[in-house]
GROMACS .gro file of C-alpha atoms in nm:
model
  470
    1MET     CA    1  -0.004   0.002   0.005
    2PRO     CA    2   0.268   0.255  -0.087
    3GLU     CA    3   0.157   0.622  -0.116
    4SER     CA    4   0.217   0.812  -0.432
    5SER     CA    5   0.555   0.970  -0.482
    6ILE     CA    6   0.372   1.287  -0.606
    7THR     CA    7   0.311   1.535  -0.324
    8GLU     CA    8   0.093   1.838  -0.372
    9ILE     CA    9   0.095   2.117  -0.118
   10VAL     CA   10  -0.219   2.335  -0.163
   11LEU     CA   11  -0.201   2.691  -0.061
   12SER     CA   12  -0.444   2.987  -0.110
   13SER     CA   13  -0.500   3.358  -0.183
   14ALA     CA   14  -0.561   3.482   0.165
   15THR     CA   15  -0.420   3.810   0.305
   16THR     CA   16  -0.035   3.822   0.283
   17PRO     CA   17   0.115   3.793   0.632
   18LYS     CA   18   0.395   4.010   0.744
   19ARG     CA   19   0.582   3.726   0.918
   20SER     CA   20   0.598   3.370   0.821
   21LYS     CA   21   0.423   3.156   1.079
   22LEU     CA   22   0.609   2.842   1.145
   23PRO     CA   23   0.482   2.558   1.375
   24LYS     CA   24   0.520   2.564   1.746
   25LYS     CA   25   0.767   2.283   1.741
   26VAL     CA   26   1.006   2.456   1.513
   27ILE     CA   27   0.979   2.777   1.712
   28ASN     CA   28   1.063   2.575   2.026
   29GLN     CA   29   1.372   2.443   1.844
   30MET     CA   30   1.484   2.794   1.764
   31LYS     CA   31   1.437   2.900   2.129
   32GLN     CA   32   1.657   2.605   2.226
   33VAL     CA   33   1.935   2.755   1.988
   34GLU     CA   34   1.903   3.097   2.148
   35SER     CA   35   1.919   2.979   2.510
   36LYS     CA   36   2.056   2.657   2.648
   37SER     CA   37   1.909   2.705   2.994
   38GLU     CA   38   1.792   2.401   3.177
   39GLU     CA   39   1.450   2.535   3.254
   40LEU     CA   40   1.370   2.616   2.889
   41VAL     CA   41   1.479   2.273   2.781
   42LYS     CA   42   1.248   2.115   3.035
   43LEU     CA   43   0.972   2.348   2.925
   44GLU     CA   44   1.019   2.262   2.552
   45GLN     CA   45   1.022   1.882   2.628
   46SER     CA   46   0.690   1.918   2.817
   47GLU     CA   47   0.547   2.123   2.515
   48LYS     CA   48   0.657   1.859   2.268
   49GLN     CA   49   0.522   1.564   2.456
   50PRO     CA   50   0.160   1.602   2.337
   51LEU     CA   51   0.274   1.616   1.969
   52GLU     CA   52   0.479   1.300   2.019
   53ASP     CA   53   0.202   1.113   2.179
   54ILE     CA   54  -0.025   1.167   1.876
   55THR     CA   55   0.155   0.917   1.657
   56PRO     CA   56   0.149   0.555   1.786
   57THR     CA   57   0.460   0.340   1.766
   58ILE     CA   58   0.447   0.045   1.543
   59LYS     CA   59   0.628  -0.261   1.661
   60ASP     CA   60   0.907  -0.373   1.439
   61GLU     CA   61   0.754  -0.701   1.314
   62GLN     CA   62   0.798  -0.891   1.002
   63PRO     CA   63   0.576  -0.740   0.714
   64THR     CA   64   0.378  -1.056   0.649
   65TYR     CA   65   0.015  -1.097   0.571
   66GLU     CA   66  -0.242  -1.336   0.439
   67ILE     CA   67  -0.529  -1.267   0.196
   68ILE     CA   68  -0.869  -1.359   0.361
   69TYR     CA   69  -1.230  -1.361   0.262
   70GLY     CA   70  -1.562  -1.360   0.447
   71GLN     CA   71  -1.473  -1.126   0.729
   72TYR     CA   72  -1.609  -0.778   0.776
   73ASN     CA   73  -1.527  -0.445   0.939
   74THR     CA   74  -1.781  -0.194   1.076
   75TYR     CA   75  -1.666   0.174   1.024
   76ASP     CA   76  -1.799   0.430   1.274
   77ARG     CA   77  -1.786   0.787   1.142
   78GLN     CA   78  -1.671   0.951   1.465
   79LYS     CA   79  -1.414   0.681   1.543
   80LEU     CA   80  -1.271   0.679   1.192
   81TYR     CA   81  -1.225   1.049   1.199
   82GLU     CA   82  -1.027   1.030   1.529
   83GLU     CA   83  -0.814   0.744   1.372
   84VAL     CA   84  -0.718   0.910   1.050
   85TRP     CA   85  -0.604   1.225   1.231
   86SER     CA   86  -0.406   1.030   1.496
   87LYS     CA   87  -0.191   0.819   1.258
   88PRO     CA   88  -0.126   0.782   0.886
   89VAL     CA   89  -0.403   0.632   0.671
   90VAL     CA   90  -0.186   0.340   0.583
   91GLN     CA   91  -0.161   0.241   0.949
   92VAL     CA   92  -0.533   0.276   0.994
   93ALA     CA   93  -0.567   0.047   0.679
   94ILE     CA   94  -0.351  -0.217   0.848
   95GLN     CA   95  -0.567  -0.195   1.159
   96TYR     CA   96  -0.881  -0.273   0.949
   97GLY     CA   97  -0.708  -0.520   0.713
   98VAL     CA   98  -0.778  -0.327   0.400
   99SER     CA   99  -0.585  -0.106   0.159
  100ASP     CA  100  -0.528   0.261   0.216
  101VAL     CA  101  -0.729   0.329  -0.105
  102ALA     CA  102  -1.031   0.154   0.060
  103ILE     CA  103  -0.995   0.372   0.371
  104HIS     CA  104  -0.991   0.682   0.154
  105LYS     CA  105  -1.314   0.568  -0.018
  106ILE     CA  106  -1.481   0.485   0.306
  107CYS     CA  107  -1.386   0.830   0.449
  108LYS     CA  108  -1.529   0.992   0.133
  109SER     CA  109  -1.856   0.807   0.160
  110LEU     CA  110  -1.891   0.889   0.532
  111GLN     CA  111  -1.782   1.252   0.478
  112VAL     CA  112  -1.476   1.220   0.696
  113PRO     CA  113  -1.193   1.470   0.620
  114VAL     CA  114  -0.846   1.310   0.585
  115PRO     CA  115  -0.494   1.464   0.615
  116PRO     CA  116  -0.355   1.588   0.285
  117ARG     CA  117  -0.057   1.439   0.123
  118GLY     CA  118   0.275   1.521   0.312
  119TYR     CA  119   0.089   1.590   0.640
  120TRP     CA  120   0.266   1.336   0.856
  121ALA     CA  121   0.605   1.432   0.711
  122LYS     CA  122   0.550   1.791   0.811
  123PHE     CA  123   0.397   1.679   1.140
  124LYS     CA  124   0.704   1.473   1.228
  125ALA     CA  125   0.937   1.776   1.142
  126GLY     CA  126   0.730   1.983   1.393
  127ILE     CA  127   0.533   2.188   1.140
  128LYS     CA  128   0.182   2.245   1.272
  129MET     CA  129  -0.090   2.160   1.014
  130PRO     CA  130  -0.462   2.261   1.051
  131LYS     CA  131  -0.708   1.996   1.144
  132PRO     CA  132  -1.056   2.052   1.015
  133PRO     CA  133  -1.356   1.963   1.233
  134LEU     CA  134  -1.574   1.667   1.155
  135PRO     CA  135  -1.868   1.816   0.957
  136SER     CA  136  -2.227   1.735   1.055
  137ALA     CA  137  -2.346   1.409   0.916
  138LYS     CA  138  -2.570   1.439   0.611
  139GLY     CA  139  -2.622   1.067   0.565
  140ILE     CA  140  -2.509   0.736   0.719
  141THR     CA  141  -2.279   0.737   1.011
  142ARG     CA  142  -2.172   0.368   0.998
  143LYS     CA  143  -2.073   0.139   0.712
  144THR     CA  144  -1.972  -0.223   0.672
  145GLY     CA  145  -1.702  -0.355   0.446
  146SER     CA  146  -1.508  -0.678   0.401
  147ARG     CA  147  -1.144  -0.728   0.515
  148THR     CA  148  -0.892  -0.818   0.241
  149PHE     CA  149  -0.602  -0.934   0.439
  150THR     CA  150  -0.490  -1.034   0.787
  151GLY     CA  151  -0.152  -0.996   0.955
  152ILE     CA  152   0.102  -0.708   0.965
  153LYS     CA  153   0.202  -0.474   0.688
  154LYS     CA  154   0.488  -0.238   0.786
  155ALA     CA  155   0.437   0.122   0.689
  156GLU     CA  156   0.740   0.331   0.580
  157GLU     CA  157   0.824   0.624   0.820
  158PRO     CA  158   0.831   0.970   0.653
  159PRO     CA  159   1.179   1.117   0.631
  160GLU     CA  160   1.277   1.379   0.879
  161VAL     CA  161   1.310   1.739   0.752
  162LEU     CA  162   1.663   1.866   0.688
  163ALA     CA  163   1.795   1.527   0.819
  164PHE     CA  164   2.105   1.565   0.596
  165LEU     CA  165   2.226   1.871   0.789
  166ASP     CA  166   2.423   1.851   1.103
  167GLU     CA  167   2.245   1.990   1.416
  168THR     CA  168   2.399   2.342   1.398
  169ASP     CA  169   2.312   2.394   1.038
  170ARG     CA  170   1.970   2.256   1.070
  171ASP     CA  171   1.891   2.498   1.362
  172ARG     CA  172   2.023   2.785   1.161
  173VAL     CA  173   1.799   2.695   0.864
  174LEU     CA  174   1.497   2.637   1.082
  175MET     CA  175   1.556   2.964   1.264
  176ALA     CA  176   1.581   3.144   0.935
  177ALA     CA  177   1.255   2.987   0.809
  178GLN     CA  178   1.092   3.117   1.137
  179GLU     CA  179   1.232   3.469   1.103
  180ILE     CA  180   1.177   3.516   0.725
  181GLN     CA  181   0.943   3.814   0.653
  182MET     CA  182   0.778   3.943   0.339
  183PRO     CA  183   0.912   4.287   0.232
  184ALA     CA  184   0.691   4.586   0.215
  185GLU     CA  185   0.531   4.655  -0.118
  186ASN     CA  186   0.728   4.973  -0.170
  187ALA     CA  187   1.061   4.819  -0.046
  188THR     CA  188   1.362   4.839  -0.276
  189PRO     CA  189   1.386   4.503  -0.466
  190HIS     CA  190   1.700   4.278  -0.441
  191LYS     CA  191   1.953   4.388  -0.692
  192LYS     CA  192   1.934   4.066  -0.889
  193ILE     CA  193   1.565   4.102  -0.919
  194ALA     CA  194   1.588   4.466  -1.034
  195ALA     CA  195   1.838   4.365  -1.302
  196TYR     CA  196   1.633   4.059  -1.411
  197LYS     CA  197   1.326   4.260  -1.492
  198SER     CA  198   1.479   4.386  -1.819
  199VAL     CA  199   1.521   4.020  -1.923
  200ILE     CA  200   1.150   3.957  -1.890
  201LYS     CA  201   1.069   4.290  -2.066
  202GLU     CA  202   1.288   4.209  -2.364
  203TRP     CA  203   1.147   3.861  -2.393
  204ASN     CA  204   0.786   3.994  -2.391
  205LYS     CA  205   0.875   4.216  -2.681
  206LYS     CA  206   0.962   3.919  -2.888
  207ASP     CA  207   0.676   3.698  -2.764
  208LYS     CA  208   0.465   3.590  -3.059
  209LYS     CA  209   0.189   3.413  -2.866
  210PRO     CA  210  -0.141   3.596  -2.917
  211GLN     CA  211  -0.341   3.736  -2.628
  212GLY     CA  212  -0.563   3.470  -2.466
  213ALA     CA  213  -0.335   3.181  -2.570
  214GLN     CA  214  -0.251   2.899  -2.325
  215ARG     CA  215   0.064   2.980  -2.138
  216ASP     CA  216   0.251   2.708  -1.969
  217ILE     CA  217   0.618   2.596  -1.978
  218LYS     CA  218   0.509   2.302  -2.187
  219ASN     CA  219   0.335   2.522  -2.436
  220PHE     CA  220   0.653   2.699  -2.559
  221TYR     CA  221   0.865   2.553  -2.831
  222ASP     CA  222   1.167   2.734  -2.697
  223ARG     CA  223   1.169   2.748  -2.322
  224PRO     CA  224   1.134   3.105  -2.204
  225PRO     CA  225   1.348   3.271  -1.929
  226PHE     CA  226   1.236   3.224  -1.572
  227LEU     CA  227   0.890   3.383  -1.510
  228ALA     CA  228   0.870   3.517  -1.871
  229GLY     CA  229   0.532   3.433  -2.047
  230VAL     CA  230   0.386   3.228  -1.756
  231VAL     CA  231   0.320   3.502  -1.508
  232SER     CA  232   0.109   3.811  -1.586
  233ASN     CA  233   0.243   4.162  -1.541
  234GLU     CA  234  -0.005   4.212  -1.270
  235SER     CA  235   0.117   3.918  -1.060
  236LEU     CA  236   0.491   3.979  -1.119
  237PRO     CA  237   0.538   4.226  -0.837
  238ARG     CA  238   0.392   3.980  -0.589
  239VAL     CA  239   0.613   3.705  -0.714
  240PHE     CA  240   0.919   3.932  -0.696
  241ARG     CA  241   0.844   4.000  -0.328
  242ILE     CA  242   0.818   3.635  -0.254
  243LEU     CA  243   1.153   3.576  -0.428
  244ASP     CA  244   1.304   3.887  -0.251
  245ALA     CA  245   1.231   3.734   0.089
  246LEU     CA  246   1.374   3.403  -0.001
  247TYR     CA  247   1.683   3.536  -0.171
  248ARG     CA  248   1.787   3.770   0.131
  249GLN     CA  249   1.742   3.478   0.375
  250VAL     CA  250   1.940   3.239   0.157
  251GLU     CA  251   2.225   3.490   0.136
  252ARG     CA  252   2.217   3.526   0.520
  253LEU     CA  253   2.270   3.155   0.531
  254GLY     CA  254   2.568   3.174   0.302
  255GLY     CA  255   2.405   3.108  -0.038
  256THR     CA  256   2.405   3.328  -0.344
  257VAL     CA  257   2.174   3.436  -0.611
  258ASN     CA  258   2.267   3.397  -0.979
  259ASN     CA  259   2.180   3.637  -1.262
  260ASN     CA  260   1.908   3.404  -1.394
  261LEU     CA  261   1.757   3.411  -1.040
  262SER     CA  262   1.860   3.051  -0.964
  263LEU     CA  263   2.020   2.995  -0.630
  264GLU     CA  264   2.356   2.849  -0.510
  265ILE     CA  265   2.277   2.660  -0.190
  266ARG     CA  266   2.544   2.433  -0.018
  267GLY     CA  267   2.739   2.439  -0.349
  268GLU     CA  268   2.448   2.327  -0.565
  269THR     CA  269   2.249   2.519  -0.821
  270VAL     CA  270   1.882   2.515  -0.729
  271HIS     CA  271   1.605   2.633  -0.980
  272MET     CA  272   1.238   2.707  -0.912
  273GLU     CA  273   0.944   2.696  -1.155
  274ILE     CA  274   0.683   2.962  -1.090
  275SER     CA  275   0.368   2.993  -1.301
  276GLU     CA  276   0.031   3.158  -1.280
  277ALA     CA  277  -0.289   2.959  -1.332
  278GLN     CA  278  -0.526   3.044  -1.616
  279ASP     CA  279  -0.905   3.024  -1.636
  280VAL     CA  280  -1.059   2.878  -1.943
  281VAL     CA  281  -1.330   3.106  -2.096
  282ASP     CA  282  -1.520   3.118  -2.422
  283HIS     CA  283  -1.330   3.296  -2.687
  284VAL     CA  284  -1.463   3.643  -2.793
  285LEU     CA  285  -1.424   3.730  -3.156
  286THR     CA  286  -1.195   4.012  -3.240
  287LYS     CA  287  -1.266   4.267  -3.517
  288GLU     CA  288  -1.016   4.094  -3.743
  289GLU     CA  289  -1.151   3.749  -3.676
  290ALA     CA  290  -1.515   3.863  -3.737
  291GLN     CA  291  -1.415   4.023  -4.069
  292ALA     CA  292  -1.228   3.719  -4.176
  293LEU     CA  293  -1.525   3.494  -4.091
  294LEU     CA  294  -1.762   3.724  -4.291
  295VAL     CA  295  -1.528   3.712  -4.594
  296TYR     CA  296  -1.521   3.331  -4.566
  297LYS     CA  297  -1.901   3.297  -4.539
  298ASP     CA  298  -1.954   3.529  -4.833
  299ALA     CA  299  -1.714   3.336  -5.046
  300LYS     CA  300  -1.899   3.006  -4.963
  301ARG     CA  301  -2.232   3.166  -5.069
  302ARG     CA  302  -2.084   3.259  -5.395
  303ASN     CA  303  -1.948   2.911  -5.430
  304SER     CA  304  -1.592   3.035  -5.456
  305TRP     CA  305  -1.296   2.876  -5.287
  306ALA     CA  306  -1.190   3.015  -4.954
  307SER     CA  307  -0.979   2.907  -4.657
  308GLU     CA  308  -1.178   2.886  -4.326
  309PRO     CA  309  -1.011   3.107  -4.074
  310GLN     CA  310  -0.867   2.921  -3.772
  311ILE     CA  311  -1.038   3.071  -3.468
  312ARG     CA  312  -0.992   2.907  -3.132
  313LYS     CA  313  -1.295   2.824  -2.914
  314HIS     CA  314  -1.145   2.925  -2.582
  315ASP     CA  315  -0.923   3.186  -2.416
  316TYR     CA  316  -0.689   3.136  -2.127
  317ILE     CA  317  -0.697   3.426  -1.879
  318PHE     CA  318  -0.442   3.460  -1.590
  319ASN     CA  319  -0.629   3.442  -1.257
  320GLY     CA  320  -0.364   3.550  -1.003
  321ARG     CA  321  -0.313   3.208  -0.848
  322ILE     CA  322   0.057   3.126  -0.825
  323ARG     CA  323   0.208   2.785  -0.830
  324ILE     CA  324   0.565   2.727  -0.709
  325CYS     CA  325   0.747   2.415  -0.779
  326ILE     CA  326   1.101   2.355  -0.621
  327ARG     CA  327   1.126   1.971  -0.586
  328GLU     CA  328   0.990   1.758  -0.867
  329HIS     CA  329   0.617   1.674  -0.830
  330ARG     CA  330   0.573   1.900  -0.522
  331TYR     CA  331   0.372   2.214  -0.568
  332PHE     CA  332   0.287   2.513  -0.343
  333ARG     CA  333  -0.034   2.657  -0.472
  334ASP     CA  334  -0.257   2.949  -0.375
  335SER     CA  335  -0.603   2.845  -0.257
  336GLU     CA  336  -0.905   2.997  -0.090
  337LYS     CA  337  -0.770   2.924   0.267
  338SER     CA  338  -0.407   3.024   0.234
  339ASN     CA  339  -0.144   3.170  -0.004
  340ASN     CA  340   0.218   3.125  -0.094
  341GLU     CA  341   0.324   3.411   0.131
  342SER     CA  342   0.190   3.229   0.430
  343ARG     CA  343   0.419   2.935   0.350
  344ILE     CA  344   0.734   3.141   0.285
  345GLY     CA  345   0.924   2.959   0.563
  346GLU     CA  346   0.831   2.619   0.421
  347LEU     CA  347   0.948   2.742   0.077
  348LEU     CA  348   1.297   2.821   0.231
  349ILE     CA  349   1.312   2.470   0.382
  350GLU     CA  350   1.211   2.323   0.049
  351LEU     CA  351   1.499   2.503  -0.130
  352TYR     CA  352   1.742   2.334   0.109
  353GLU     CA  353   1.570   1.998   0.068
  354GLN     CA  354   1.606   2.039  -0.308
  355SER     CA  355   1.984   2.123  -0.271
  356GLU     CA  356   2.030   1.776  -0.115
  357VAL     CA  357   1.829   1.614  -0.391
  358ILE     CA  358   2.057   1.782  -0.643
  359LYS     CA  359   2.365   1.683  -0.453
  360GLN     CA  360   2.270   1.319  -0.443
  361LYS     CA  361   2.191   1.322  -0.817
  362ARG     CA  362   2.527   1.479  -0.887
  363LEU     CA  363   2.715   1.235  -0.673
  364ALA     CA  364   2.535   0.955  -0.832
  365ALA     CA  365   2.613   1.091  -1.184
  366GLN     CA  366   2.980   1.130  -1.078
  367GLU     CA  367   2.990   0.783  -0.945
  368ALA     CA  368   2.841   0.653  -1.272
  369GLU     CA  369   3.093   0.845  -1.470
  370ARG     CA  370   3.373   0.716  -1.245
  371LYS     CA  371   3.265   0.362  -1.306
  372ARG     CA  372   3.223   0.420  -1.681
  373LYS     CA  373   3.585   0.548  -1.706
  374GLU     CA  374   3.714   0.271  -1.476
  375GLU     CA  375   3.545   0.010  -1.696
  376GLU     CA  376   3.675   0.184  -2.008
  377ARG     CA  377   4.027   0.179  -1.853
  378HIS     CA  378   3.984  -0.198  -1.778
  379ARG     CA  379   3.862  -0.263  -2.129
  380GLU     CA  380   4.167  -0.086  -2.273
  381GLU     CA  381   4.403  -0.271  -2.048
  382ARG     CA  382   4.249  -0.599  -2.142
  383ARG     CA  383   4.268  -0.500  -2.515
  384ILE     CA  384   4.639  -0.427  -2.478
  385ARG     CA  385   4.708  -0.744  -2.286
  386TYR     CA  386   4.512  -0.942  -2.541
  387ASN     CA  387   4.697  -0.779  -2.844
  388ASP     CA  388   5.024  -0.837  -2.670
  389GLU     CA  389   4.945  -1.202  -2.603
  390VAL     CA  390   4.839  -1.241  -2.974
  391GLU     CA  391   5.169  -1.078  -3.098
  392LYS     CA  392   5.368  -1.309  -2.870
  393THR     CA  393   5.188  -1.613  -2.987
  394ILE     CA  394   5.228  -1.536  -3.361
  395ALA     CA  395   5.599  -1.472  -3.292
  396LEU     CA  396   5.611  -1.816  -3.123
  397MET     CA  397   5.449  -1.984  -3.418
  398ASN     CA  398   5.694  -1.816  -3.660
  399ILE     CA  399   5.988  -1.923  -3.446
  400ALA     CA  400   5.851  -2.272  -3.441
  401GLN     CA  401   5.827  -2.273  -3.825
  402ASP     CA  402   6.202  -2.182  -3.843
  403TYR     CA  403   6.281  -2.455  -3.594
  404ASP     CA  404   6.085  -2.699  -3.790
  405MET     CA  405   6.265  -2.603  -4.107
  406ALA     CA  406   6.601  -2.646  -3.925
  407TYR     CA  407   6.497  -2.990  -3.815
  408LYS     CA  408   6.408  -3.100  -4.165
  409ILE     CA  409   6.738  -2.976  -4.304
  410ARG     CA  410   6.936  -3.159  -4.040
  411ALA     CA  411   6.724  -3.475  -4.112
  412TYR     CA  412   6.817  -3.443  -4.476
  413ILE     CA  413   7.186  -3.402  -4.385
  414ALA     CA  414   7.176  -3.709  -4.169
  415ALA     CA  415   7.040  -3.901  -4.464
  416LEU     CA  416   7.313  -3.778  -4.686
  417GLU     CA  417   7.573  -3.870  -4.437
  418SER     CA  418   7.452  -4.216  -4.395
  419SER     CA  419   7.500  -4.275  -4.769
  420GLU     CA  420   7.787  -4.480  -4.871
  421ASP     CA  421   7.899  -4.268  -5.173
  422VAL     CA  422   7.983  -3.935  -4.995
  423ASN     CA  423   8.237  -3.764  -5.221
  424GLU     CA  424   8.416  -3.431  -5.188
  425LYS     CA  425   8.134  -3.235  -5.342
  426THR     CA  426   7.878  -3.397  -5.122
  427ALA     CA  427   8.085  -3.336  -4.812
  428ALA     CA  428   8.109  -2.967  -4.903
  429PHE     CA  429   7.738  -2.945  -4.951
  430ILE     CA  430   7.670  -3.109  -4.614
  431ASP     CA  431   7.899  -2.854  -4.449
  432TRP     CA  432   7.717  -2.574  -4.613
  433ALA     CA  433   7.371  -2.717  -4.530
  434LYS     CA  434   7.461  -2.749  -4.161
  435LYS     CA  435   7.541  -2.381  -4.154
  436LYS     CA  436   7.205  -2.302  -4.314
  437ALA     CA  437   7.030  -2.534  -4.053
  438ASP     CA  438   7.207  -2.327  -3.777
  439TRP     CA  439   7.087  -2.009  -3.951
  440PHE     CA  440   6.718  -2.134  -3.955
  441ASP     CA  441   6.743  -2.274  -3.595
  442PRO     CA  442   6.627  -2.001  -3.357
  443SER     CA  443   6.806  -2.170  -3.068
  444VAL     CA  444   7.142  -2.123  -3.250
  445ALA     CA  445   7.056  -1.815  -3.456
  446ARG     CA  446   7.380  -1.822  -3.656
  447THR     CA  447   7.461  -1.516  -3.860
  448ASP     CA  448   7.495  -1.601  -4.224
  449GLU     CA  449   7.795  -1.457  -4.426
  450ILE     CA  450   7.561  -1.355  -4.711
  451LEU     CA  451   7.195  -1.355  -4.572
  452GLY     CA  452   7.282  -1.198  -4.248
  453ASP     CA  453   7.074  -1.253  -3.937
  454ARG     CA  454   6.720  -1.409  -3.958
  455ASP     CA  455   6.436  -1.244  -3.784
  456HIS     CA  456   6.271  -1.557  -3.649
  457GLU     CA  457   5.961  -1.378  -3.499
  458GLU     CA  458   5.856  -1.230  -3.833
  459SER     CA  459   5.577  -1.387  -4.046
  460GLU     CA  460   5.674  -1.640  -4.317
  461GLU     CA  461   5.579  -1.389  -4.585
  462ARG     CA  462   5.803  -1.112  -4.455
  463LYS     CA  463   6.109  -1.333  -4.390
  464SER     CA  464   6.074  -1.543  -4.704
  465LEU     CA  465   6.387  -1.542  -4.920
  466LYS     CA  466   6.345  -1.339  -5.247
  467ARG     CA  467   6.578  -1.274  -5.544
  468ARG     CA  468   6.720  -0.928  -5.586
  469TYR     CA  469   6.705  -0.754  -5.923
  470TYR     CA  470   6.912  -0.442  -5.839
   0.00000   0.00000   0.00000
């Protein structure tokens, strides 16, 4: 019963706060950094205890289960509400012997609100999340359903926030997330933001998309610069203020801002994707489109050929709702209940989480490249050793051929010497033949007075005797 890897954080367009409101647990951690007094530590421990008691501890048992049929659960609306808000849905599902999908369906049918995705990971990090009340029942309050398995299924614990940082750095980032504030509307913008405005202005001059066209990163053939084309001019000042608050806090923590508004955090380049949502409305004909349509219809009435004008049916209008994506498949959205400004502290933490994701990807890529080069080096070494062995073997075969020739010559000499009619001429030939046998024999390697030295390791073709004509 694994949960989806895509996490969506829904935010809203409520009034912009002046100060980021972080959860009580994070604030307590910041107080502990400021003061190490014993009384404050005891007070913080007493304040944290109720939060820790909410999540039950699951015993470390083997994740074994058995599919069963014919057994049923009775779900009480009030009890189910308390259960899904006291522990993750996957744990509630284990308790009832069903899948987490089944629990979500039952909660929907009984009108029981459930925690959003990422709720328990934030809860474990000490980020306080709102808990909606159980609405009044407008139908059944109890429901019966069959169990699908029995036994134990072990649920994965959500990762700790900023777990990759040491305690000192983690406290610094959490403190910065608590203290981050939105700048005033008339405040001087960050110098990188002020310089980047001209980039957007120049791109807008060259933008060929008509007014009312759909504007999303995926809808552009050539990817536009950051923020260009996907955020309206009316929403840009608001986006710049959000970025201004993040950039100044990142710089206080030792990071830097690049000219393209990406960030250097912990030695890694971190990018954001920010876009504005669009409402789909019926397209209203322009004067040019209406005139083209009249010309087309008139031509059709006169039975003459005419090309039908391509007029879209819908327009896409920016609606002011901003979506921010830092980590893949994780979004911060404006909604009716809250806005991105109220989550500015979480955005800062998200930037640091993304820096670790990028770091791990970079290290993995470097390790893969190292292994590739190592394997390439091993292949080259094997190739060299193989070719060297081939050369040595060929040389051995060539030497053996010469030795075989020397053996044959000596065998022939022995036959001549055993003959009874060895005259002076034959004796001279035998003496000459013995010298040639020693010249062929690599173990003797005699230098011939005329032929010189024989290169025994060369191929037969290269060392074969040939007449000279010059």
